[in-house]
PDB file of C-alpha atoms in Angstrom:
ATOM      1  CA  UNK S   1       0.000   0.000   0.000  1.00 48.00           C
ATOM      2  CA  UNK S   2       1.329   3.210  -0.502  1.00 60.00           C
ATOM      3  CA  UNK S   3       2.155   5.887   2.057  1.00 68.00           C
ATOM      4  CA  UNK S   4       0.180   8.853   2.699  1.00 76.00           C
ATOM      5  CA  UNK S   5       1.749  12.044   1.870  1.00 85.00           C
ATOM      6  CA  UNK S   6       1.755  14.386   5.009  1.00 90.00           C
ATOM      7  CA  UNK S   7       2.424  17.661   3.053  1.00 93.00           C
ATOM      8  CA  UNK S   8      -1.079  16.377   0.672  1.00 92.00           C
ATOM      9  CA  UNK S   9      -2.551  15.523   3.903  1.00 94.00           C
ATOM     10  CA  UNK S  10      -2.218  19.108   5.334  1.00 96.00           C
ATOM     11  CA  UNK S  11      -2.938  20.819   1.529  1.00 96.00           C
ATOM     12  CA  UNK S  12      -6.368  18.762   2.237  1.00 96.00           C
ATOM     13  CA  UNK S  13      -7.079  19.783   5.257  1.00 97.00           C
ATOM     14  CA  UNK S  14      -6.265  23.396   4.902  1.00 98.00           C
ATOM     15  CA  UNK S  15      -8.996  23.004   2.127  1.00 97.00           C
ATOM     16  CA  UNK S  16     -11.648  21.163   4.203  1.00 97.00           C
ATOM     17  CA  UNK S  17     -11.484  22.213   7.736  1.00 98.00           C
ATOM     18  CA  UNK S  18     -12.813  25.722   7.175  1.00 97.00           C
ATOM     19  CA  UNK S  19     -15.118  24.283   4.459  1.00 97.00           C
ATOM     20  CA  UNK S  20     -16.326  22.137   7.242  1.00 97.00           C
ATOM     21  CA  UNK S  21     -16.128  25.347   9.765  1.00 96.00           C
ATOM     22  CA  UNK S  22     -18.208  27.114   8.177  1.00 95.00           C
ATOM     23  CA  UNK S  23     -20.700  25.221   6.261  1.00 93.00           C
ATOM     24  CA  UNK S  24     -21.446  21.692   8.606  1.00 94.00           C
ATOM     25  CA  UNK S  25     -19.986  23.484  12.433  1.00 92.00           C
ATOM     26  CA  UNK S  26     -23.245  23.514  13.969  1.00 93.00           C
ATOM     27  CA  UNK S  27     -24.513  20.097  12.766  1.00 95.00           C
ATOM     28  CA  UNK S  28     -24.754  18.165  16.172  1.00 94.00           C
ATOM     29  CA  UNK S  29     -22.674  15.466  16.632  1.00 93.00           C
ATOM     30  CA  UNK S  30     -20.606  16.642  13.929  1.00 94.00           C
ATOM     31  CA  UNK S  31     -17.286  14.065  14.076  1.00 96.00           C
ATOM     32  CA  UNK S  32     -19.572  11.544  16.210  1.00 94.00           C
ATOM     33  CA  UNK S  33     -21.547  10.126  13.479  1.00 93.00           C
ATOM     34  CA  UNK S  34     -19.767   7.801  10.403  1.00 93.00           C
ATOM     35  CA  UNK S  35     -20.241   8.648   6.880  1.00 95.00           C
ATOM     36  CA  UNK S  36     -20.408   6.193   4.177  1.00 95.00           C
ATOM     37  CA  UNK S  37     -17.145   3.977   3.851  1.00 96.00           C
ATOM     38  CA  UNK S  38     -17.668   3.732   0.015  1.00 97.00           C
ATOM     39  CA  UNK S  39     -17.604   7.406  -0.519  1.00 96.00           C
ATOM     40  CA  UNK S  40     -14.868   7.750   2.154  1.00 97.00           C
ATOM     41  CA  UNK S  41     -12.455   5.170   0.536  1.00 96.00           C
ATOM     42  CA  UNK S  42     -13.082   6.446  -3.019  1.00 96.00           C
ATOM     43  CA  UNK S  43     -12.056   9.869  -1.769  1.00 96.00           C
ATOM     44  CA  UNK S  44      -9.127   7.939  -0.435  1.00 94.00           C
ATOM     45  CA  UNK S  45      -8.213   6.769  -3.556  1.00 93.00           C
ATOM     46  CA  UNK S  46      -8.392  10.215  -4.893  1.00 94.00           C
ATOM     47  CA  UNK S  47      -6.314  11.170  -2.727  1.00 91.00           C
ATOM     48  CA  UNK S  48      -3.432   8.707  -3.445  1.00 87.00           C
ATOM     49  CA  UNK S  49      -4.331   9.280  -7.614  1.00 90.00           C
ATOM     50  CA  UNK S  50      -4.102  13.216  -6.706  1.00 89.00           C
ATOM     51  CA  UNK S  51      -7.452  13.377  -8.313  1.00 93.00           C
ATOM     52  CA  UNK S  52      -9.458  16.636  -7.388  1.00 93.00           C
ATOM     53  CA  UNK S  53     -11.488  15.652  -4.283  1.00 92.00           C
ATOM     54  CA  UNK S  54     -15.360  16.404  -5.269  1.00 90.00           C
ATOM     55  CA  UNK S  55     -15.668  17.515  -1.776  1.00 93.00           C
ATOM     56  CA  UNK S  56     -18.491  19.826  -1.975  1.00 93.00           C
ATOM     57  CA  UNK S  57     -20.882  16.928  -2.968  1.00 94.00           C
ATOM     58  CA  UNK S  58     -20.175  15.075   0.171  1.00 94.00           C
ATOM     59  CA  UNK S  59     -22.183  15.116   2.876  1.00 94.00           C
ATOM     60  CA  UNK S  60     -20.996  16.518   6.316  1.00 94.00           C
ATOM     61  CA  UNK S  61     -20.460  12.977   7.695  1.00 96.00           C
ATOM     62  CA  UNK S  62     -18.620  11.720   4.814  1.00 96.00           C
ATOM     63  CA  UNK S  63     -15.894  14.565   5.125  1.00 97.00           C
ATOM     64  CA  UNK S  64     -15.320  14.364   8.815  1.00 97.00           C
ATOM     65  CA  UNK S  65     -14.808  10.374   8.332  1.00 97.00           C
ATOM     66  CA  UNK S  66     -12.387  11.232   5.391  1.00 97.00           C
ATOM     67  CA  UNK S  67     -10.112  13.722   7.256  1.00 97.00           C
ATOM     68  CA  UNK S  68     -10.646  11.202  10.399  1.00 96.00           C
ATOM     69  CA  UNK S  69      -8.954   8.424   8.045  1.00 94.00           C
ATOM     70  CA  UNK S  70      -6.411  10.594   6.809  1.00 94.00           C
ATOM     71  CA  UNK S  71      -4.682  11.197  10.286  1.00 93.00           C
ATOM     72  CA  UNK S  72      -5.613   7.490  11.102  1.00 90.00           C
ATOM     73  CA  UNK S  73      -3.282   6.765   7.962  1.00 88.00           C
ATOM     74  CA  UNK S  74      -0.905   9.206   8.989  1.00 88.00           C
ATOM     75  CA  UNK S  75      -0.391   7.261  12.666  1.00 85.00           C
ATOM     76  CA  UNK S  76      -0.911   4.071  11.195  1.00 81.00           C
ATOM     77  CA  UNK S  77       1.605   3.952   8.131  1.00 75.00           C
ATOM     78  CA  UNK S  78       4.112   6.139   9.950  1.00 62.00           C
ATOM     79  CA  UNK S  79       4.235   4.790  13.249  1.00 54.00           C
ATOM     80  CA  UNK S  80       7.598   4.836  13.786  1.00 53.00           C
ATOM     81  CA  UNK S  81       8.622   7.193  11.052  1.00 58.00           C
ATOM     82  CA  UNK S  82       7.327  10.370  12.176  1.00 67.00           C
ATOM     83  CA  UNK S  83       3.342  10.069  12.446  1.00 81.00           C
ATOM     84  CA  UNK S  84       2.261  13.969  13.126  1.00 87.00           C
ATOM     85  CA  UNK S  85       2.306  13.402  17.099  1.00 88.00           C
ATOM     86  CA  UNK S  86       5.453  10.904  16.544  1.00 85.00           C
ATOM     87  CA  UNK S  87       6.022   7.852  18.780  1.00 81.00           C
ATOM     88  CA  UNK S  88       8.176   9.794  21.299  1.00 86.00           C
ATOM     89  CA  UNK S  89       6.157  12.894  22.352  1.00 90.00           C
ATOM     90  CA  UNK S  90       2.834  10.472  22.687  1.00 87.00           C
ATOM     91  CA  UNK S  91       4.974   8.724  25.461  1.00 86.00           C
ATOM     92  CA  UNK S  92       6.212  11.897  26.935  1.00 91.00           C
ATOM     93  CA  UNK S  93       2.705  13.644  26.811  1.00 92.00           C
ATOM     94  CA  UNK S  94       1.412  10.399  28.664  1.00 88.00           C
ATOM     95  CA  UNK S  95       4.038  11.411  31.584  1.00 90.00           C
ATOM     96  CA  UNK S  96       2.707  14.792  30.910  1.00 94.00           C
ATOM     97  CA  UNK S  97      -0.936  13.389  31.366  1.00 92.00           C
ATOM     98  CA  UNK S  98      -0.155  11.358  34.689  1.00 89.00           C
ATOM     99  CA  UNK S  99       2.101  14.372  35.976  1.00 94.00           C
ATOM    100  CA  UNK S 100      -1.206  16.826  35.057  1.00 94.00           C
ATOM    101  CA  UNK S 101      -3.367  14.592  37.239  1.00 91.00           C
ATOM    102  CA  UNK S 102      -1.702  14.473  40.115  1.00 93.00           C
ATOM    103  CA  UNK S 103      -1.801  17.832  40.327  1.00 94.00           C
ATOM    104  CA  UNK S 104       1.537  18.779  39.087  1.00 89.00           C
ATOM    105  CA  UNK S 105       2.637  21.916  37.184  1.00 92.00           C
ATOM    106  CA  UNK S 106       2.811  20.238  33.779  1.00 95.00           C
ATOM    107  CA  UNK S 107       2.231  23.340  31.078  1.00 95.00           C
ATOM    108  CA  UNK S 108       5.471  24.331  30.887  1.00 95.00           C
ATOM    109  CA  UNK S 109       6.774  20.812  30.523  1.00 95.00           C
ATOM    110  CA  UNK S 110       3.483  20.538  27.567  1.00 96.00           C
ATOM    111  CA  UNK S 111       4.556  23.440  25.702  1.00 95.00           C
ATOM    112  CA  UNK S 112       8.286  21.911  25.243  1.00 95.00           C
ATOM    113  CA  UNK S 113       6.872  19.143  24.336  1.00 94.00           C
ATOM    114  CA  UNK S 114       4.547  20.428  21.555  1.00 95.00           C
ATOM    115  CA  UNK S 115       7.671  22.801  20.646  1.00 95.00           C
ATOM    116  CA  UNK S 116       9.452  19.690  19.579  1.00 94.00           C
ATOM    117  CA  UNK S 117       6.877  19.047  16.792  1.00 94.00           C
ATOM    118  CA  UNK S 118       8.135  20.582  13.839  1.00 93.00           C
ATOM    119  CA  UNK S 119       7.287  21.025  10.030  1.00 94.00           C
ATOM    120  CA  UNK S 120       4.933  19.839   8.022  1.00 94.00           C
ATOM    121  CA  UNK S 121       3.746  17.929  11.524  1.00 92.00           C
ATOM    122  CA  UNK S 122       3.638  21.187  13.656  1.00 94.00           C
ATOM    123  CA  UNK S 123       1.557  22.558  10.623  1.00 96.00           C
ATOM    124  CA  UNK S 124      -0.871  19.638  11.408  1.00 96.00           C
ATOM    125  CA  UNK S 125      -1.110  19.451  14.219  1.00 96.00           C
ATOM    126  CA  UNK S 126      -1.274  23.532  14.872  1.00 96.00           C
ATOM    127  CA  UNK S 127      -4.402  23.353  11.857  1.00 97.00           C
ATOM    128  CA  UNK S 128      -5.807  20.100  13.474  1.00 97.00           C
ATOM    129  CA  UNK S 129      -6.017  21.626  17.090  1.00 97.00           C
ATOM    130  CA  UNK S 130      -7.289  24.833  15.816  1.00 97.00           C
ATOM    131  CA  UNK S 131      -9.911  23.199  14.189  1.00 98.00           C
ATOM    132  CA  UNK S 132     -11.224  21.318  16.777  1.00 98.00           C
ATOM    133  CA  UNK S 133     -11.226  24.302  19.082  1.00 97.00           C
ATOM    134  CA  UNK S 134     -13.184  26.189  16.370  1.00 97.00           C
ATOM    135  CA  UNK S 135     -15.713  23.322  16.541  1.00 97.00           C
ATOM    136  CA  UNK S 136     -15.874  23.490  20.085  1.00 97.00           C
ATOM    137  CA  UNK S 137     -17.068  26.972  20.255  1.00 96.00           C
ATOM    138  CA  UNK S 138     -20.301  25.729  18.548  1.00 96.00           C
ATOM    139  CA  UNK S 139     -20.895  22.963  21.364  1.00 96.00           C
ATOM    140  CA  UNK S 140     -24.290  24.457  22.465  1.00 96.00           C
ATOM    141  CA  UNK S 141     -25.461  23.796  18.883  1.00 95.00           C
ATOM    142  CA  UNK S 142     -23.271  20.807  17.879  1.00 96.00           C
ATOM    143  CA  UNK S 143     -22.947  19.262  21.314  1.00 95.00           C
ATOM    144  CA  UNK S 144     -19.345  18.511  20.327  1.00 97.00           C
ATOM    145  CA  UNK S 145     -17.199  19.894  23.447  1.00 97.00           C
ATOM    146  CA  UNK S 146     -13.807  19.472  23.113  1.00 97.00           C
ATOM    147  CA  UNK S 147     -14.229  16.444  25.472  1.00 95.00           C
ATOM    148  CA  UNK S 148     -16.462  14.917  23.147  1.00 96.00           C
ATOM    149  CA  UNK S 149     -14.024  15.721  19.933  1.00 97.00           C
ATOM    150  CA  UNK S 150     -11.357  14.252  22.495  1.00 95.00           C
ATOM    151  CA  UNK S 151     -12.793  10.806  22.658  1.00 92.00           C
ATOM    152  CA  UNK S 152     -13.681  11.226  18.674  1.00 93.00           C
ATOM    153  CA  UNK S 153     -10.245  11.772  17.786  1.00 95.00           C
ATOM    154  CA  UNK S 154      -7.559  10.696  19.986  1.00 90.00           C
ATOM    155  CA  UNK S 155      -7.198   6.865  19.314  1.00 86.00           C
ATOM    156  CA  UNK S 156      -7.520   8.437  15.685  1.00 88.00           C
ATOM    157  CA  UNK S 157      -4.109  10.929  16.143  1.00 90.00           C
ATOM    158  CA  UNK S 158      -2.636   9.461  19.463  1.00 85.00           C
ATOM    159  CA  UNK S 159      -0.659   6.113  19.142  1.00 75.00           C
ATOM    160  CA  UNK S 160      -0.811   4.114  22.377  1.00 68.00           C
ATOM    161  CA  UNK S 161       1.790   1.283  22.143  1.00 62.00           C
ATOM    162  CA  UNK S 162       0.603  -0.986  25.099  1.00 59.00           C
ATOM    163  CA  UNK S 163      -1.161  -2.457  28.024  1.00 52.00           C
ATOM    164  CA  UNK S 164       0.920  -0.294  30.236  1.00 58.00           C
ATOM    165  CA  UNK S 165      -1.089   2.772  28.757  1.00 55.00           C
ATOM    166  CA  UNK S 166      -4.404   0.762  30.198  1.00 52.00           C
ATOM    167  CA  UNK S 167      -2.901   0.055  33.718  1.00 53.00           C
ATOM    168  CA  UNK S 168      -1.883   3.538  34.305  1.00 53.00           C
ATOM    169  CA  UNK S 169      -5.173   4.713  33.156  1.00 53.00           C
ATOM    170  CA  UNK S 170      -3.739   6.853  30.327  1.00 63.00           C
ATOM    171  CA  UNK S 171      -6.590   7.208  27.697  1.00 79.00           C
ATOM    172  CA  UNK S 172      -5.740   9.013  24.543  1.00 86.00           C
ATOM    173  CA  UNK S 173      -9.058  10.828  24.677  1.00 89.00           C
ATOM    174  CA  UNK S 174      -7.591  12.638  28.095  1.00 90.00           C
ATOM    175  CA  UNK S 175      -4.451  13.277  26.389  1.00 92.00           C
ATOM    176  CA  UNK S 176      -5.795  14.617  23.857  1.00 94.00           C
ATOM    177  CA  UNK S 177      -8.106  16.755  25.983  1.00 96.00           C
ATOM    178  CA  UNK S 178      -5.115  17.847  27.921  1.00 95.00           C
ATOM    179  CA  UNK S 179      -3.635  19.005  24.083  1.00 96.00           C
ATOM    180  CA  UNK S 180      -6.570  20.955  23.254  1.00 96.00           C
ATOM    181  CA  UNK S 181      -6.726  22.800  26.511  1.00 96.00           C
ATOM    182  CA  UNK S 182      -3.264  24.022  27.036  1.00 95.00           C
ATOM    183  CA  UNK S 183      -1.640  24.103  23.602  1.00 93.00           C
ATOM    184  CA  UNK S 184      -1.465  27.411  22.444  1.00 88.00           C
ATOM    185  CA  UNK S 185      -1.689  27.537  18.647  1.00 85.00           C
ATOM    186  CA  UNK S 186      -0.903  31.041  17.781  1.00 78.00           C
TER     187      UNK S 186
END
């Protein structure tokens, strides 16, 4: 299979997440909800074929599951070889995590961390976070919290290698969640 391009990946979804923004932000439950796998995997294939994407005849369900399964890709095919959040600062933001809850002064130790991300993978994950925050804002209309986008998305971005991640109750939703909060994008 081949490898997803991260510099097409962020092309696409400096394209689609203000489309999405703006047109689909208040539809409740907006990443919750699956779109078709057919129409998802064909836009896929477009994407590999660097086909235009006929995005704008997609439904709102369909293009959330897309740019879901483009960052799943991304973790998935790069594990270790530099998915966005690589290998490394997942483990170190887990330490982050378990140092956050128990009550530890963790930001500054959070914003190194995030500093360390750099490229085309800060790019993503600086247009990924800001999108989800954007989302967020709409929550009394889309009931999509950033809580709620955390347990969407982080198995989707955050690559947790083992059982050890289970025992010291390190979900990737509250990792993520931790992300959202306290990374500051701008």
């Amino acid at each position: 299979m081949k490898v997803i391009n991260k510099q097409k990946v962020l092309e696409i979804v400096n394209l689609l997440f203000p489309y999405i923004e703006q047109k689909y932000g208040q539809v409740e439950g907006i990443y919750r909800h699956n779109g078709s796998k057919e129409n998802v995997d064909l836009l896929i294939m477009k994407t590999f074929l660097n086909e235009p994407l006929d995005y704008q005849v997609q439904n709102v369900h369909t293009l959330c599951s897309f740019v879901k399964q483009l960052f799943r890709q991304l973790r998935e095919e790069n594990e270790f070889n530099s998915p966005p959040f690589p290998v490394n600062i997942v483990n170190a933001l887990k330490i982050c995590y378990q140092l956050k809850k128990s009550g530890g002064e963790y930001k500054i130790f959070l914003a190194q961390l995030l500093n360390k991300i750099t490229g085309v993978d800060r790019e993503l994950v600086v247009s990924f976070t800001r999108h989800l925050k954007k989302v967020a804002e709409q929550k009394s209309v889309n009931m999509m919290g950033l809580r709620a986008l955390s347990i969407c998305w982080g198995p989707t971005v955050l690559y947790m290698m083992n059982l050890q991640d289970i025992q010291y109750d390190t979900d990737p939703s509250q990792v993520l969640l931790m992300v959202l909060e306290d990374f500051d994008t701008e």
